[in-house]
PDB file of C-alpha atoms in Angstrom:
ATOM      1  CA  MET A 415       3.809  17.637   1.908  1.00 36.00           C
ATOM      2  CA  ASP A 416       0.593  19.666   1.633  1.00 45.00           C
ATOM      3  CA  ASP A 417      -0.152  22.212   4.328  1.00 46.00           C
ATOM      4  CA  LEU A 418      -3.947  22.104   4.142  1.00 51.00           C
ATOM      5  CA  GLN A 419      -6.150  23.878   6.620  1.00 55.00           C
ATOM      6  CA  SER A 420      -9.288  21.917   7.455  1.00 70.00           C
ATOM      7  CA  SER A 421     -11.438  24.931   8.319  1.00 87.00           C
ATOM      8  CA  THR A 422     -11.367  28.717   8.284  1.00 92.00           C
ATOM      9  CA  PRO A 423     -12.634  29.884  11.684  1.00 95.00           C
ATOM     10  CA  ILE A 424     -15.053  32.783  12.178  1.00 96.00           C
ATOM     11  CA  ARG A 425     -16.674  34.431  15.180  1.00 95.00           C
ATOM     12  CA  PRO A 426     -19.397  31.870  16.000  1.00 96.00           C
ATOM     13  CA  LEU A 427     -22.965  32.627  15.055  1.00 96.00           C
ATOM     14  CA  HIS A 428     -26.375  31.005  15.244  1.00 95.00           C
ATOM     15  CA  VAL A 429     -28.539  31.197  12.127  1.00 95.00           C
ATOM     16  CA  GLU A 430     -32.310  30.744  12.146  1.00 92.00           C
ATOM     17  CA  ILE A 431     -32.297  28.464   9.102  1.00 87.00           C
ATOM     18  CA  ASP A 432     -34.572  25.605  10.200  1.00 80.00           C
ATOM     19  CA  GLY A 433     -37.616  27.789  10.884  1.00 80.00           C
ATOM     20  CA  MET A 434     -38.675  30.394  13.377  1.00 79.00           C
ATOM     21  CA  VAL A 435     -36.565  30.318  16.546  1.00 79.00           C
ATOM     22  CA  LYS A 436     -34.728  27.150  15.413  1.00 87.00           C
ATOM     23  CA  TYR A 437     -31.039  27.972  15.266  1.00 91.00           C
ATOM     24  CA  ARG A 438     -28.006  26.126  13.891  1.00 93.00           C
ATOM     25  CA  GLN A 439     -24.433  27.021  14.747  1.00 95.00           C
ATOM     26  CA  ALA A 440     -21.599  28.041  12.461  1.00 96.00           C
ATOM     27  CA  TYR A 441     -17.947  28.146  13.523  1.00 96.00           C
ATOM     28  CA  SER A 442     -16.199  28.333  10.161  1.00 96.00           C
ATOM     29  CA  VAL A 443     -16.486  29.757   6.662  1.00 97.00           C
ATOM     30  CA  GLU A 444     -17.104  26.192   5.514  1.00 97.00           C
ATOM     31  CA  ASP A 445     -20.183  26.072   7.773  1.00 97.00           C
ATOM     32  CA  LEU A 446     -21.460  29.296   6.183  1.00 97.00           C
ATOM     33  CA  ALA A 447     -20.947  27.934   2.655  1.00 96.00           C
ATOM     34  CA  GLY A 448     -22.727  24.739   3.700  1.00 95.00           C
ATOM     35  CA  PHE A 449     -25.765  26.735   4.853  1.00 95.00           C
ATOM     36  CA  LEU A 450     -25.801  28.780   1.643  1.00 94.00           C
ATOM     37  CA  LEU A 451     -25.665  25.652  -0.511  1.00 94.00           C
ATOM     38  CA  SER A 452     -28.122  23.604   1.538  1.00 92.00           C
ATOM     39  CA  GLU A 453     -31.684  22.931   0.494  1.00 89.00           C
ATOM     40  CA  ARG A 454     -32.799  24.683   3.689  1.00 88.00           C
ATOM     41  CA  TRP A 455     -31.602  28.090   2.444  1.00 89.00           C
ATOM     42  CA  PRO A 456     -34.659  29.972   1.108  1.00 85.00           C
ATOM     43  CA  HIS A 457     -33.228  30.523  -2.405  1.00 71.00           C
ATOM     44  CA  LEU A 458     -36.423  31.802  -3.988  1.00 63.00           C
ATOM     45  CA  GLU A 459     -37.051  34.379  -1.259  1.00 65.00           C
ATOM     46  CA  ASN A 460     -33.463  35.634  -1.171  1.00 63.00           C
ATOM     47  CA  ASP A 461     -32.077  38.739  -2.841  1.00 76.00           C
ATOM     48  CA  THR A 462     -29.880  36.931  -5.366  1.00 88.00           C
ATOM     49  CA  ARG A 463     -27.165  39.615  -5.272  1.00 91.00           C
ATOM     50  CA  THR A 464     -26.609  39.198  -1.528  1.00 93.00           C
ATOM     51  CA  PHE A 465     -26.749  35.410  -1.866  1.00 93.00           C
ATOM     52  CA  HIS A 466     -24.132  35.331  -4.633  1.00 93.00           C
ATOM     53  CA  ARG A 467     -21.931  37.853  -2.812  1.00 95.00           C
ATOM     54  CA  ALA A 468     -22.063  35.715   0.342  1.00 96.00           C
ATOM     55  CA  LEU A 469     -21.225  32.562  -1.583  1.00 96.00           C
ATOM     56  CA  ALA A 470     -18.362  34.212  -3.505  1.00 97.00           C
ATOM     57  CA  THR A 471     -16.831  35.720  -0.362  1.00 97.00           C
ATOM     58  CA  ALA A 472     -17.111  32.368   1.432  1.00 97.00           C
ATOM     59  CA  MET A 473     -15.242  30.669  -1.426  1.00 96.00           C
ATOM     60  CA  GLU A 474     -12.547  33.354  -1.427  1.00 96.00           C
ATOM     61  CA  ALA A 475     -12.146  33.138   2.359  1.00 96.00           C
ATOM     62  CA  MET A 476     -11.828  29.338   2.183  1.00 95.00           C
ATOM     63  CA  GLN A 477      -8.990  29.783  -0.313  1.00 93.00           C
ATOM     64  CA  LEU A 478      -7.417  32.299   2.106  1.00 90.00           C
ATOM     65  CA  TYR A 479      -7.682  35.172  -0.406  1.00 90.00           C
ATOM     66  CA  LEU A 480     -10.087  37.108   1.808  1.00 94.00           C
ATOM     67  CA  ASP A 481     -10.530  37.867   5.506  1.00 95.00           C
ATOM     68  CA  PRO A 482     -13.069  35.407   7.002  1.00 96.00           C
ATOM     69  CA  GLU A 483     -14.787  38.320   8.770  1.00 96.00           C
ATOM     70  CA  ILE A 484     -15.777  39.739   5.357  1.00 97.00           C
ATOM     71  CA  ALA A 485     -17.350  36.397   4.458  1.00 97.00           C
ATOM     72  CA  ARG A 486     -19.179  36.328   7.794  1.00 97.00           C
ATOM     73  CA  LYS A 487     -20.537  39.838   7.213  1.00 97.00           C
ATOM     74  CA  ALA A 488     -21.715  38.954   3.684  1.00 97.00           C
ATOM     75  CA  PHE A 489     -23.431  35.838   5.067  1.00 96.00           C
ATOM     76  CA  VAL A 490     -25.262  37.886   7.719  1.00 96.00           C
ATOM     77  CA  GLU A 491     -26.460  40.324   5.037  1.00 95.00           C
ATOM     78  CA  ALA A 492     -27.721  37.444   2.867  1.00 94.00           C
ATOM     79  CA  ALA A 493     -29.480  35.870   5.851  1.00 93.00           C
ATOM     80  CA  HIS A 494     -31.159  39.162   6.687  1.00 92.00           C
ATOM     81  CA  ALA A 495     -32.251  39.517   3.035  1.00 91.00           C
ATOM     82  CA  SER A 496     -33.911  36.105   3.455  1.00 89.00           C
ATOM     83  CA  LYS A 497     -35.646  37.226   6.668  1.00 89.00           C
ATOM     84  CA  MET A 498     -33.489  35.008   8.898  1.00 91.00           C
ATOM     85  CA  HIS A 499     -32.139  36.124  12.249  1.00 92.00           C
ATOM     86  CA  ILE A 500     -28.523  35.781  13.293  1.00 94.00           C
ATOM     87  CA  LEU A 501     -27.349  35.598  16.876  1.00 92.00           C
ATOM     88  CA  PRO A 502     -25.483  37.262  18.497  1.00 92.00           C
ATOM     89  CA  ASP A 503     -25.556  39.918  15.734  1.00 89.00           C
ATOM     90  CA  ASP A 504     -29.275  40.681  16.084  1.00 88.00           C
ATOM     91  CA  MET A 505     -29.269  40.839  19.887  1.00 85.00           C
ATOM     92  CA  ASP A 506     -28.428  44.583  19.948  1.00 72.00           C
ATOM     93  CA  GLU A 507     -31.343  45.345  17.612  1.00 65.00           C
ATOM     94  CA  THR A 508     -33.671  43.322  19.793  1.00 54.00           C
ATOM     95  CA  LYS A 509     -32.642  45.214  22.904  1.00 55.00           C
ATOM     96  CA  ALA A 510     -33.048  48.528  21.062  1.00 57.00           C
ATOM     97  CA  GLY A 511     -36.533  47.555  19.867  1.00 55.00           C
ATOM     98  CA  GLY A 512     -35.590  46.780  16.261  1.00 51.00           C
ATOM     99  CA  ARG A 513     -36.458  43.154  15.530  1.00 46.00           C
ATOM    100  CA  SER A 514     -39.029  42.180  18.084  1.00 43.00           C
ATOM    101  CA  THR A 515     -39.266  38.563  16.883  1.00 45.00           C
ATOM    102  CA  THR A 516     -35.644  37.672  17.583  1.00 41.00           C
ATOM    103  CA  LYS A 517     -35.331  35.322  20.512  1.00 46.00           C
ATOM    104  CA  ALA A 518     -32.253  33.689  21.920  1.00 47.00           C
ATOM    105  CA  PRO A 519     -32.058  29.925  21.679  1.00 47.00           C
ATOM    106  CA  PRO A 520     -33.920  28.393  24.614  1.00 43.00           C
ATOM    107  CA  LYS A 521     -31.950  27.821  27.793  1.00 43.00           C
ATOM    108  CA  ARG A 522     -32.101  24.548  29.604  1.00 40.00           C
ATOM    109  CA  GLY A 523     -33.705  24.422  32.984  1.00 40.00           C
ATOM    110  CA  ASN A 524     -36.997  24.358  34.751  1.00 37.00           C
ATOM    111  CA  TRP A 525     -39.286  27.045  33.309  1.00 33.00           C
ATOM    112  CA  ARG A 526     -41.601  26.863  36.306  1.00 36.00           C
ATOM    113  CA  SER A 527     -38.972  28.150  38.703  1.00 37.00           C
ATOM    114  CA  SER A 528     -38.603  31.374  36.715  1.00 37.00           C
ATOM    115  CA  HIS A 529     -42.306  31.884  35.973  1.00 37.00           C
ATOM    116  CA  ARG A 530     -44.077  31.532  39.289  1.00 37.00           C
ATOM    117  CA  ARG A 531     -47.585  32.832  39.573  1.00 36.00           C
ATOM    118  CA  LYS A 532     -48.296  35.676  41.908  1.00 39.00           C
ATOM    119  CA  MET A 533     -51.286  35.005  44.099  1.00 39.00           C
ATOM    120  CA  HIS A 534     -53.646  37.909  44.648  1.00 44.00           C
ATOM    121  CA  PRO A 535     -56.109  37.943  47.551  1.00 46.00           C
ATOM    122  CA  VAL A 536     -59.757  37.508  46.603  1.00 50.00           C
ATOM    123  CA  ARG A 537     -61.983  40.389  47.681  1.00 46.00           C
TER     124      ARG A 537
END
């Protein structure tokens, strides 16, 4: 009887792969490999060394030869080389003033309740 594992879990992340401020979630090394191999990954803009390192570490982590956290880290480096943002990893840089374009995925709710206009008296 084969003892196959269906996925290799990682700390969840959101990758900005579909365009600016459009995030997709990853929960496993298999998800990371899927992003790397998808047509949405900006292959021509990527530093090929970081791309190949991320892909190789993902394959090794899926075969349980490597810690999944190493594959996650290599993926984040490859995404950054391709000018993509990763959440929650980039949140600290945003707060510190590093990457000013990083935005969290939009929250649901009524935007008007949190953005009320202040009325100033007319003189």
